[in-house]
Structures are given as structure tokens and as C-alpha cells.
Tab-separated table of C-alpha atoms and ligand atoms in Angstrom:
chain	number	residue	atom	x	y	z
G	1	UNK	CA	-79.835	-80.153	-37.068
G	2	UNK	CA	-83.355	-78.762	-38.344
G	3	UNK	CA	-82.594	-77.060	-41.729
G	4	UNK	CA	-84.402	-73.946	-42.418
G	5	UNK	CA	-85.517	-74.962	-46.074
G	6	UNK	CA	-85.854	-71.976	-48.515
G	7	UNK	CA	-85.118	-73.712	-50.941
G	8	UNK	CA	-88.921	-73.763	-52.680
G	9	UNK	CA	-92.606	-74.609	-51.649
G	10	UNK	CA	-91.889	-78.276	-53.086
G	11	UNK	CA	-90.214	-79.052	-49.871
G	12	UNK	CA	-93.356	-78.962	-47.828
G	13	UNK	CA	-94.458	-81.743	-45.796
G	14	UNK	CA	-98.370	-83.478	-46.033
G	15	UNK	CA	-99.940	-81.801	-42.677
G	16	UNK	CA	-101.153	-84.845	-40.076
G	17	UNK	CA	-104.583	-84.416	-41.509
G	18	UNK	CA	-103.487	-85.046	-44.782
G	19	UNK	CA	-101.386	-88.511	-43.654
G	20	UNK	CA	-104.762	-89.340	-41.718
G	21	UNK	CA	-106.932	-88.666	-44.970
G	22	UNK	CA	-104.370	-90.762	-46.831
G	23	UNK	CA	-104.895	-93.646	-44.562
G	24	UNK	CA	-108.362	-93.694	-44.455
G	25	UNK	CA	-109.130	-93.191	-48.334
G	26	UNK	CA	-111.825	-94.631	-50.072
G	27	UNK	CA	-110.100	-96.226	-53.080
G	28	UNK	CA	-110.160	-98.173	-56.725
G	29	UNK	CA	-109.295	-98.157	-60.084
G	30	UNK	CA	-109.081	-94.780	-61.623
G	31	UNK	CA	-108.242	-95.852	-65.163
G	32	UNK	CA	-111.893	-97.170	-65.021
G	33	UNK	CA	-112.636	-94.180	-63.549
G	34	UNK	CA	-114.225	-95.895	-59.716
G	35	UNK	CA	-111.725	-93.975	-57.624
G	36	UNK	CA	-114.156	-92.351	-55.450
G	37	UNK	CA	-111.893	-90.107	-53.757
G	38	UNK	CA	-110.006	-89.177	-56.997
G	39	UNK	CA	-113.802	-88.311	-58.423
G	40	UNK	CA	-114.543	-86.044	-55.424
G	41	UNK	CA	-111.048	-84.255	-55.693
G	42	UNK	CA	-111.810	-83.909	-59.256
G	43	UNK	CA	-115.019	-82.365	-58.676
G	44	UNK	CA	-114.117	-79.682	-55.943
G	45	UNK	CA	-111.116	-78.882	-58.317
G	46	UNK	CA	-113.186	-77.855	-61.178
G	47	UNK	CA	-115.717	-76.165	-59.292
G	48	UNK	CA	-113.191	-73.780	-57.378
G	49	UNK	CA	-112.241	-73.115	-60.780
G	50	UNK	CA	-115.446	-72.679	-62.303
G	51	UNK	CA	-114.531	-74.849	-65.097
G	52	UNK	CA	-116.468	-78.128	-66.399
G	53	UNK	CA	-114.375	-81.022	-65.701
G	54	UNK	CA	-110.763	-81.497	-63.902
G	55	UNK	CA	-108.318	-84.085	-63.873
G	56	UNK	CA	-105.421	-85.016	-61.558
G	57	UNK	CA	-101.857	-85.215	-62.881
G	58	UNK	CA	-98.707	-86.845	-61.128
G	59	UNK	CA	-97.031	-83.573	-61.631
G	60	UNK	CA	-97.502	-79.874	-62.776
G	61	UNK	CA	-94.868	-80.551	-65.937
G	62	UNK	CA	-97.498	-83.286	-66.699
G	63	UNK	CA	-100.249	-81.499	-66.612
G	64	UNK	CA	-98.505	-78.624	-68.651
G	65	UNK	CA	-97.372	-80.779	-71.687
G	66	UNK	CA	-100.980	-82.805	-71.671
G	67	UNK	CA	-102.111	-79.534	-72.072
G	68	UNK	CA	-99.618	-78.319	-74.379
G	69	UNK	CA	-100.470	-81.564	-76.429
G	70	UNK	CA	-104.147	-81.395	-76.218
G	71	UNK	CA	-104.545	-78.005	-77.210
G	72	UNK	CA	-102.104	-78.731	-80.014
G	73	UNK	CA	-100.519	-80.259	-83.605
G	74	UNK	CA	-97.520	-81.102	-84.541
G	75	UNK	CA	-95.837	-78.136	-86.333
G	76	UNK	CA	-97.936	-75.846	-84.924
G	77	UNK	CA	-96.093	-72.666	-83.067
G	78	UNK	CA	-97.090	-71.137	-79.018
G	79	UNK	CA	-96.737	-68.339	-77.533
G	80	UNK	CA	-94.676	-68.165	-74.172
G	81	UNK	CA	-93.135	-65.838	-72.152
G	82	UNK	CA	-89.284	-66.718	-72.166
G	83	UNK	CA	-88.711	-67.486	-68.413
G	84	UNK	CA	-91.546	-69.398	-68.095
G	85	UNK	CA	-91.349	-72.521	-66.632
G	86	UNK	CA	-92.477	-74.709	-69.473
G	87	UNK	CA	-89.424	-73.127	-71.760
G	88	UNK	CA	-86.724	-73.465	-68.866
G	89	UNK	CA	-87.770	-76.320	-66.576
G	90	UNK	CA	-89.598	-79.074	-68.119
G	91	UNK	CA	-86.834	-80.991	-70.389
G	92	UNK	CA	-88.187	-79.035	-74.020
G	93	UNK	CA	-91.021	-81.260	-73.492
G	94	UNK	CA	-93.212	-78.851	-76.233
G	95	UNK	CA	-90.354	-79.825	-78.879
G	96	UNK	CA	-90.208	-83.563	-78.073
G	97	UNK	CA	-93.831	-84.565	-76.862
G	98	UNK	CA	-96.053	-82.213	-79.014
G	99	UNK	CA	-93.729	-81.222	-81.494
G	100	UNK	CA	-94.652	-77.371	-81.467
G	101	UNK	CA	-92.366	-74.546	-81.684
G	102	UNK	CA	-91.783	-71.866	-79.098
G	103	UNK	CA	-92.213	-68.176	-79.951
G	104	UNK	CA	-91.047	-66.187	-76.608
G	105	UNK	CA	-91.653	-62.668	-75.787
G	106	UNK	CA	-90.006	-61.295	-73.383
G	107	UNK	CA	-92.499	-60.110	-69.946
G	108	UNK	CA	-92.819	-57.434	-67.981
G	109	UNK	CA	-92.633	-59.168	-64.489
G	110	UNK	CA	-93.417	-62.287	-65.624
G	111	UNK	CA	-96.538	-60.499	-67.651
G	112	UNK	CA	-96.436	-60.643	-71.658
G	113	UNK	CA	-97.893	-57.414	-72.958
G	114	UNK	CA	-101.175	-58.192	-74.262
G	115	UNK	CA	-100.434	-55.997	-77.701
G	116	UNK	CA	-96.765	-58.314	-78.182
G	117	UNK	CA	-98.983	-61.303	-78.491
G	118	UNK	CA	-100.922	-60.041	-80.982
G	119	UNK	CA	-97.953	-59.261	-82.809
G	120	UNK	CA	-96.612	-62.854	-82.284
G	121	UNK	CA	-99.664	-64.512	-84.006
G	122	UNK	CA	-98.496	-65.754	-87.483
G	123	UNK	CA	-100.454	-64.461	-90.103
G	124	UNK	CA	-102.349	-67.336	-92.546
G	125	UNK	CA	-99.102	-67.823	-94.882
G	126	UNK	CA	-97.830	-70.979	-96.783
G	127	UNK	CA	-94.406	-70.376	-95.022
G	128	UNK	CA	-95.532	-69.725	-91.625
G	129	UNK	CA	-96.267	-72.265	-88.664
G	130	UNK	CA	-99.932	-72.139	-87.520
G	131	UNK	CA	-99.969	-70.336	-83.634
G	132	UNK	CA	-102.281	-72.965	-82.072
G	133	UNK	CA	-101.694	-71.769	-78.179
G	134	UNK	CA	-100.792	-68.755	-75.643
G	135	UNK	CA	-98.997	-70.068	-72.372
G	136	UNK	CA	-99.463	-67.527	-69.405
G	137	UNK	CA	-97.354	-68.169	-66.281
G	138	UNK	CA	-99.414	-66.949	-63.169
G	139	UNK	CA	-97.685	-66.450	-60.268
G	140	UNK	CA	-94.392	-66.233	-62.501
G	141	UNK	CA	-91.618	-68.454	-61.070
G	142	UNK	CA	-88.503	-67.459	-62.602
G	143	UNK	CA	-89.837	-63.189	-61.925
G	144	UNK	CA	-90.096	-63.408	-58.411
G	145	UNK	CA	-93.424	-65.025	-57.914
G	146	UNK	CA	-95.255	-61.777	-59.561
G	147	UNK	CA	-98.932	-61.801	-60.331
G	148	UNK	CA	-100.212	-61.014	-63.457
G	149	UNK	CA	-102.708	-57.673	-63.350
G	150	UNK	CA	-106.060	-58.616	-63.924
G	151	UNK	CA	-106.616	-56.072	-66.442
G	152	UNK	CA	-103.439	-57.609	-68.396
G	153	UNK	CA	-105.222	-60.907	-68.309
G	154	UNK	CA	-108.254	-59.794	-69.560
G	155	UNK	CA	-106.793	-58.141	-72.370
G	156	UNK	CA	-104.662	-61.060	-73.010
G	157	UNK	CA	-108.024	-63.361	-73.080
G	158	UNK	CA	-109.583	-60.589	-75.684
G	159	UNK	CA	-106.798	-60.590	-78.124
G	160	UNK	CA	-106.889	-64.468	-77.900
G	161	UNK	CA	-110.589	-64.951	-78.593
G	162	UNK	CA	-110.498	-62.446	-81.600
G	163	UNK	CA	-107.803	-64.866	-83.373
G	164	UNK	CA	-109.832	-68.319	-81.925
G	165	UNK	CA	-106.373	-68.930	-80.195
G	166	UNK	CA	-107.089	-70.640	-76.998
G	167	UNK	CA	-105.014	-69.540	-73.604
G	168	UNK	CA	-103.263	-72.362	-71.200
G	169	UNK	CA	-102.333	-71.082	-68.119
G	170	UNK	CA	-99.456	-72.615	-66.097
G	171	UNK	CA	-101.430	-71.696	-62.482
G	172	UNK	CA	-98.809	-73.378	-60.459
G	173	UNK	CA	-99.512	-70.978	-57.858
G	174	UNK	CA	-102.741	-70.038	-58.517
G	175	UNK	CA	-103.422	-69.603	-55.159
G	176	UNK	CA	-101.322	-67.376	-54.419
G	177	UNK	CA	-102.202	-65.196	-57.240
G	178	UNK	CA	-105.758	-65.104	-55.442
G	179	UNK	CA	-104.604	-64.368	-52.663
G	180	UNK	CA	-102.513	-61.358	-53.301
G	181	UNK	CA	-105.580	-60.231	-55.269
G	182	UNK	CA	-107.796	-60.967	-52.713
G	183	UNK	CA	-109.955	-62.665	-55.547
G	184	UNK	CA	-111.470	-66.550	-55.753
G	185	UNK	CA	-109.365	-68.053	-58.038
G	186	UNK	CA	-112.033	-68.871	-60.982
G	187	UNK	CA	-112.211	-65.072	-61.115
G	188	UNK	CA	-108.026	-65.517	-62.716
G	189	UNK	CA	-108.949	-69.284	-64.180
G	190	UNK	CA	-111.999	-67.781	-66.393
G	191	UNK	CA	-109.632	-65.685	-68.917
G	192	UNK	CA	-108.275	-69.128	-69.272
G	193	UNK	CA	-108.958	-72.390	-71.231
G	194	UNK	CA	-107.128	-74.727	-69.651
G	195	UNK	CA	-105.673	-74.094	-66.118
G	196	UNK	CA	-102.981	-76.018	-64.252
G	197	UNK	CA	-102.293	-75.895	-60.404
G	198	UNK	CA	-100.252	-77.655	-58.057
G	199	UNK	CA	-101.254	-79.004	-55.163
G	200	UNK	CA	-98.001	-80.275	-53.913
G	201	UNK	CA	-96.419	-77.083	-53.298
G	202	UNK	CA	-97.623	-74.304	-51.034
G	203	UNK	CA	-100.611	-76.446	-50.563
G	204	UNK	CA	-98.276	-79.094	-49.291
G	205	UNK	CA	-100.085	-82.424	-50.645
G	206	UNK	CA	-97.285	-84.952	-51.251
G	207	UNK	CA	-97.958	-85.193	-54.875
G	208	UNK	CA	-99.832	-84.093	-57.879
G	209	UNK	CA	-101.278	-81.351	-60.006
G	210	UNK	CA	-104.872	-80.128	-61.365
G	211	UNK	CA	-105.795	-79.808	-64.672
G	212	UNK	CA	-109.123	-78.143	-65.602
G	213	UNK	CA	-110.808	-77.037	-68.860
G	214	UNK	CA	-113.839	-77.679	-70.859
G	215	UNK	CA	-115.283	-81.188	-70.646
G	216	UNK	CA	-114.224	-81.884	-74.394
G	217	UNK	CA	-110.842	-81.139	-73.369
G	218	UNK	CA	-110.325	-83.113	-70.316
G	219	UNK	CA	-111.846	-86.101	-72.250
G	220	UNK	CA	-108.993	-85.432	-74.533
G	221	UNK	CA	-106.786	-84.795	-71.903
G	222	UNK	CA	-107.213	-87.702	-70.287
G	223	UNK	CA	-106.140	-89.766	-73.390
G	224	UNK	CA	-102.930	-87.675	-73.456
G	225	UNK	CA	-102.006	-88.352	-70.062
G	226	UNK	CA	-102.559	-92.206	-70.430
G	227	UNK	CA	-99.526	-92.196	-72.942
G	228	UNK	CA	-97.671	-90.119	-70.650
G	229	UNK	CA	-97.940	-93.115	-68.268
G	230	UNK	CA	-100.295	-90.855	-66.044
G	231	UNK	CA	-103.094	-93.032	-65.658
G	232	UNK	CA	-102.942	-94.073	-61.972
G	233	UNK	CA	-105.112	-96.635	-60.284
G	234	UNK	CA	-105.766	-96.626	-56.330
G	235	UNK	CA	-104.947	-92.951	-57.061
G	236	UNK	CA	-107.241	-91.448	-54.140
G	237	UNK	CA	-104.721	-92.154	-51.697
G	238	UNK	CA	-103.238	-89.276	-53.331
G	239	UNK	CA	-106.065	-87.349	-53.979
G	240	UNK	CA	-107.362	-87.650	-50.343
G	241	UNK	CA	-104.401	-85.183	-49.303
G	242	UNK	CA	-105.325	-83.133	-52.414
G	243	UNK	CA	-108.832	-82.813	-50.955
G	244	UNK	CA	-107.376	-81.710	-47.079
G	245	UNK	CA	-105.384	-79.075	-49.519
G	246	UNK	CA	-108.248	-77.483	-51.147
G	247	UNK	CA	-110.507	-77.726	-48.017
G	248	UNK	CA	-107.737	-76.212	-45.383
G	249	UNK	CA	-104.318	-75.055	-46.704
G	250	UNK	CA	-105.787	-72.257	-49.625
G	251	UNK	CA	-106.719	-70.085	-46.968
G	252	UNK	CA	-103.350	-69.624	-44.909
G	253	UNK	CA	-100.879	-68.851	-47.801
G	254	UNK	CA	-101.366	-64.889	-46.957
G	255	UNK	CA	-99.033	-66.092	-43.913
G	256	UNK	CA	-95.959	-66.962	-46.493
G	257	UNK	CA	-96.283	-64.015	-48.615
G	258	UNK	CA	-96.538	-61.930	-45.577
G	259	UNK	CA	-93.276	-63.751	-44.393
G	260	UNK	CA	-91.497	-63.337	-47.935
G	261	UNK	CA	-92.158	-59.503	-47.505
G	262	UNK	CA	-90.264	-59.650	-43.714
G	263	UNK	CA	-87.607	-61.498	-45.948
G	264	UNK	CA	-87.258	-58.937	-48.532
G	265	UNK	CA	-87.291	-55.934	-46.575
G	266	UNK	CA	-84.747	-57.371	-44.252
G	267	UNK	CA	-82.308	-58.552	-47.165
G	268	UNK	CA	-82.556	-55.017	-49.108
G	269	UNK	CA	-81.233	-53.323	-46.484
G	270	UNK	CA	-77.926	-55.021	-46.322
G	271	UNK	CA	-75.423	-53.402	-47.822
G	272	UNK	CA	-74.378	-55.679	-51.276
G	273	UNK	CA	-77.753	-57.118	-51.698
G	274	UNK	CA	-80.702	-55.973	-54.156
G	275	UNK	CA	-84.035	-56.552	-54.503
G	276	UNK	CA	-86.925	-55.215	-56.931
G	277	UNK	CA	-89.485	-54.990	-54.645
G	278	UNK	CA	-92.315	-55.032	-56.471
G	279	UNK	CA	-91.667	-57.958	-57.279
G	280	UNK	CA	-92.339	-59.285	-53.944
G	281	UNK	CA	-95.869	-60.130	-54.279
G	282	UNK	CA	-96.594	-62.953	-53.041
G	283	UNK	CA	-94.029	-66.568	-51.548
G	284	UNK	CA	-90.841	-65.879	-53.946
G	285	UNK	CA	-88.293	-63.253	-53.160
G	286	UNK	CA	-85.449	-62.840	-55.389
G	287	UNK	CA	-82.046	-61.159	-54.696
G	288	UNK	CA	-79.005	-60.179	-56.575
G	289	UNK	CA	-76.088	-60.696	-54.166
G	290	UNK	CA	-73.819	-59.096	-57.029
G	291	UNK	CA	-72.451	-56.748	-54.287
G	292	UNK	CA	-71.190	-59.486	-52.180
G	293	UNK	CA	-68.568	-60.750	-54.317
G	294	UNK	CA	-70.178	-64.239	-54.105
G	295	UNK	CA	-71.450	-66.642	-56.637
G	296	UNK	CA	-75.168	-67.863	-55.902
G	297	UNK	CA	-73.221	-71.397	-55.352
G	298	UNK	CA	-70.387	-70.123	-52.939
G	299	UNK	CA	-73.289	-67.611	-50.854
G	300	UNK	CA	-75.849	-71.231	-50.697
G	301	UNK	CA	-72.452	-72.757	-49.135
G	302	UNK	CA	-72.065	-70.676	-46.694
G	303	UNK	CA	-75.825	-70.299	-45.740
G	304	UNK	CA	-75.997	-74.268	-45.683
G	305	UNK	CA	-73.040	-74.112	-42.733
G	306	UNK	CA	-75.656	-72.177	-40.567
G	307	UNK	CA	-78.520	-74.399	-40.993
G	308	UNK	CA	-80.027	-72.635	-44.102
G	309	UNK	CA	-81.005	-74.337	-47.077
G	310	UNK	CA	-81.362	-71.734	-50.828
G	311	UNK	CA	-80.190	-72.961	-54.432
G	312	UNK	CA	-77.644	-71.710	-55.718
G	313	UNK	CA	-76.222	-71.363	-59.240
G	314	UNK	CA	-73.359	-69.590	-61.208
G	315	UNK	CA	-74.940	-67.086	-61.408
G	316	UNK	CA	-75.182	-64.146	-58.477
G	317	UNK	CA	-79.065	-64.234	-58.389
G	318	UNK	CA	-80.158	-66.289	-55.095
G	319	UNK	CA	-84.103	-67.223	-54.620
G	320	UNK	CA	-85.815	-67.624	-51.616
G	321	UNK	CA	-89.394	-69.466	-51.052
G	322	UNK	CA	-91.321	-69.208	-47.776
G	323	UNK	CA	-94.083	-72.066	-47.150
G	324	UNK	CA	-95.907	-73.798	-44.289
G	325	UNK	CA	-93.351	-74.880	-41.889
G	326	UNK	CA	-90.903	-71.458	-42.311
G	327	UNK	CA	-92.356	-69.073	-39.405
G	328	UNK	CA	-91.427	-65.441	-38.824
G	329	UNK	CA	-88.487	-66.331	-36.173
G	330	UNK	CA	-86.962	-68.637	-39.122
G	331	UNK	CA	-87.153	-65.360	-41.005
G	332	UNK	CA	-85.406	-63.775	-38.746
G	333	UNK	CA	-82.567	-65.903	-38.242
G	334	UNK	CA	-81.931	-66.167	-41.640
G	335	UNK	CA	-81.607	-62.533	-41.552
G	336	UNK	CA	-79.080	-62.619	-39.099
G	337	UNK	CA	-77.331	-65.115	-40.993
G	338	UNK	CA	-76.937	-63.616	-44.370
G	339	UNK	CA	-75.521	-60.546	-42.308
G	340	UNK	CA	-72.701	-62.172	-41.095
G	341	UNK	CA	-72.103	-63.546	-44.558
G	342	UNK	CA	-72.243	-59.938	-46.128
G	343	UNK	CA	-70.253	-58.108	-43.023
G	344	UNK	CA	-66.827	-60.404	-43.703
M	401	LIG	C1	-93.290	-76.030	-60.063
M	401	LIG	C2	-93.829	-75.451	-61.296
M	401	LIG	C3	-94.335	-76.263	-62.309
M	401	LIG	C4	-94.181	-77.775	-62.363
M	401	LIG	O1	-94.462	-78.474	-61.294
M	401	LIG	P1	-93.800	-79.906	-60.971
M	401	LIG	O2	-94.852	-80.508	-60.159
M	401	LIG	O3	-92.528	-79.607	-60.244
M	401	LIG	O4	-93.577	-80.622	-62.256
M	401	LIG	C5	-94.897	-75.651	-63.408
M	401	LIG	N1	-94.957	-74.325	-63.492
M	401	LIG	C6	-94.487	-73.503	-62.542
M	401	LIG	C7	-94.616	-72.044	-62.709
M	401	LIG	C8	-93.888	-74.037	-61.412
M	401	LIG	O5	-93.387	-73.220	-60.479
């Protein structure tokens, strides 16, 4: 049986051009830096993001903590918002690789209110930790794939300057962000430092990240990631999908979010099921099932018995991700389905 995955993005298969691509990629040694195809990725990366240099990463927690790292001292303190990604998913890397400290404040949507961070920066005190870094999370994962406002951003970028504190921003989904604003994406990446993006999940490129910055920085970046284990050698097999990415799948993801809305709408209208939907900006749509009686585990069980993949938890908040390969009819069905789970 053909599961209909919901499960995230990650689960996205490399498109036939992209296995092509792979096969036929111009390859060598990347650590000496002759990967041709690596270079070219490289290249179109940091120009799309109107930065000065870019570097590929095996993954977008690698590219976060070599940016963490690089921007970084030990015994320093950053600035995150306390869903984000790098606090929940990625191992308390900050505490164990660059031996900073988290100060969290809590979001608005995923969106840390420019005049909290300002309140967050330690003042120059014998007692206090040095802030070194601001982490933004655009789209926000754990929120419901929000965007952050551009105005928010800016602001954000202006407080930053005025205490020399650069910004990081974990751009997983950059793209989608730019999409839903219906702006390039180096109009988000310039009130930004250091950006990450992945390209392996709505973009659907088997593996790897992006990491872009200032040409100092990647130089130190790169260092970084070579302890990490991250320098690869006939890496362009890898980056040849990444190219086939940029070049063709950037451009569709208004299909997913437009999909994720269908989702939404359809799931807040059964009776025992909630959504926020403003939240539903762009691939993510998350729902409290609280009314259904059903843990987030027991309600993934029973979607799972009619072909539908979600996580689950202990808790009763269920997520949903639409991608490339999840069409409206899938939608649909899954509809259907959760409607028979809710009716019993
Ligand atoms: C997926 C994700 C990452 C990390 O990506 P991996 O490639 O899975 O390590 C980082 N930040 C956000 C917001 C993500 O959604």
C-alpha cells in the first residue's frame, strides 16, 4: 500500500532530474576545494541569497551549530526563541559543541518581539555572560510553519546592529517564507548574518543544507565544519541534486502551502479538532485533537491503519506537512479519514 506521508517535507523523494544530475556529476575532492559541481552549487546558493560566499553542510543541524560555533565563544550567552529548533531538536548541541548558554524568549508565532531582545542583551557586567548571537527561526517549525513579518525582522536586524550583536537565522524553509511573501529570498536573508537553508526538504534534494554569510565567516565556517566531520570529498554528487533544487523545485512550493490551507480548513471544521489559522501560512498545519479524546500517539495509530502516515506524541497536538508528492486528492482523503476517526 502507497502511504500518504504527512509526516514532514524530509520524506520527499530526489525528482528523476535530480537522480539524472546525480549520475552525471562532474566530481573531485572538495576538501581541496576541486569539486566543480559543489563550487557551482555554492555559488548559485550565495547569490540567491545575496550574500558573499556559501557552503554546503550534510545537514541543517550542521550548518546551525557551525554557525552557532563560528559566530561564537565559549561562555558566551544567545538569544533564541524557545521552540526553536536549535533548543528542541538538535541534541543541546549549543551547550556541548560551542559551549554557549541559551537565553529563550518566548515568540509570538514563532516571532521574538524585537523590543524582548533588546531586553535579553546582558549589560557589560563582571557577573554576566557576554550575548555573542540572536537565533531567528524563519518559517518557525514547532509554530506551525509561520513567517516572520518583515517589519519584525527588520526591527530585529536594527536592535542587533546597535549592540554589534550579529543575527543567525535558522532559514530551514526559507523558501517558503518567500514564497508566502511573495519576496526573493535575499530580500529575508539580508537582515541576516549568517543564513541556513535546507535543501533536502521541500526542495526534495536527498541530502544537505546551505550555509551563507560573509566571506570571513564561511572561511571560518568551513574550519568548523571540518571538525564536525563535514568535510566531504566527491561531494557534487550531492550537490548536483542541490543545483536541480535551486534551478526547478523553489518555484512550485506555493502548490504545498496552497494544499496545507485545503488541509486546515477541512480539519477545523470537524467537530473536536482546532486549529489557529493564522498560523497556516505556508507547508505546516498544526491541530489540537484535544476534543477527540485521543492522544497524538493513539489518533497517528489509527490514521496509519488507513494508509496515512503523521507523528504522533503524548501529547494531543498532531502536525501535518504537505510536500511534492502529496496532491489535492491525497488531501482529500485524508480528510475523509480523520472524519471517520472523529465520528466514532
Ligand atoms: C529540519 C530543520 C532543521 C534541521 O535540519 P536537518 O537537516 O533535519 O538537520 C533546522 N531548523 C529547522 C527549523 C528545521 O525545520
Amino acid at each position: 500500500m502507497e502511504f500518504i506521508d504527512l509526516r514532514s517535507d524530509t520524506v520527499t523523494m530526489p525528482t528523476p532530474e535530480m537522480r539524472e544530475a546525480m549520475y552525471k556529476a562532474e566530481v573531485g575532492d572538495d576538501v581541496y576545494g576541486e569539486d566543480p559541481t559543489i563550487n557551482r552549487l555554492e555559488e548559485m546558493a550565495k547569490d540567491l541569497l545575496g550574500k558573499e560566499a556559501a557552503m554546503f553542510v550534510t545537514s541543517g543541524t550542521q550548518g546551525n551549530q557551525v554557525c552557532v560555533m563560528t559566530h561564537t565563544r565559549p561562555g558566551e550567552e544567545i538569544i533564541l526563541e524557545e521552540k526553536c529548533h536549535i533548543i528542541t531538536y538538535e541534541v543541546g548541541g549549543i551547550g556541548y559543541l560551542a559551549g554557549v548558554q541559551a537565553k529563550l524568549i518566548k515568540g509570538e508565532r514563532g516571532a521574538m518581539n524585537p523590543e524582548d531582545i533588546e531586553a535579553a542583551i546582558r549589560e557589560e557586567d563582571i557577573h554576566q555572560p557576554r550575548t555573542s548571537l540572536i537565533c531567528v527561526e524563519n518559517t518557525h517549525n514547532r509554530a506551525g510553519g509561520t513567517v516572520i513579518p518583515m517589519d519584525v525582522l527588520r526591527r530585529t536586524h536594527e536592535v542587533a546592529r546597535m549592540h554589534g550583536i550579529p543575527v543567525h537565522m535558522d532559514g530551514a524553509r526559507i523558501f517558503n517564507a518567500a514564497t508566502y511573501l511573495k519576496v526573493p529570498v535575499r530580500e529575508i536573508a539580508k537582515y541576516a548574518d549568517s543564513v541556513m537553508f535546507c535543501l533536502s526538504k521541500g526542495l526534495c534534494a536527498p541530502v544537505g543544507s546551505i550555509v551563507a554569510g560573509s566571506r570571513e565567516f564561511i572561511v571560518r565556517a568551513r574550519k568548523f565544519r571540518k571538525m564536525m566531520g563535514g568535510g566531504l570529498r566527491q561531494a557534487g554528487f550531492l550537490a548536483a541534486a542541490g543545483i536541480v533544487a535551486l534551478e526547478k523545485m523553489t518555484t512550485r512550493l506555493q502548490e504545498d502551502h496552497d494544499n496545507a490551507r485545503l488541509l486546515a480548513e477541512g480539519l477545523n471544521s470537524i467537530p473536536g479538532i482546532s486549529i489557529d489559522m493564522e498560523t497556516v501560512q505556508t507547508n505546516i498545519v498544526i491541530c489540537d485533537i484535544s476534543g477527540l479524546n485521543l492522544t497524538g500517539d493513539a489518533f497517528s495509530r489509527k490514521l496509519f491503519e488507513k494508509g496515512i502516515r503523521v507523528n504522533g506524541g503524548k501529547s494531543p497536538i498532531v502536525r501535518f506537512v504537505t510536500h511534492h508528492g502529496i496532491e489535492k486528492e491525497d488531501v482529500e482523503k485524508t480528510i475523509d479519514a480523520i472524519k471517520t476517526i472523529a465520528k466514532r
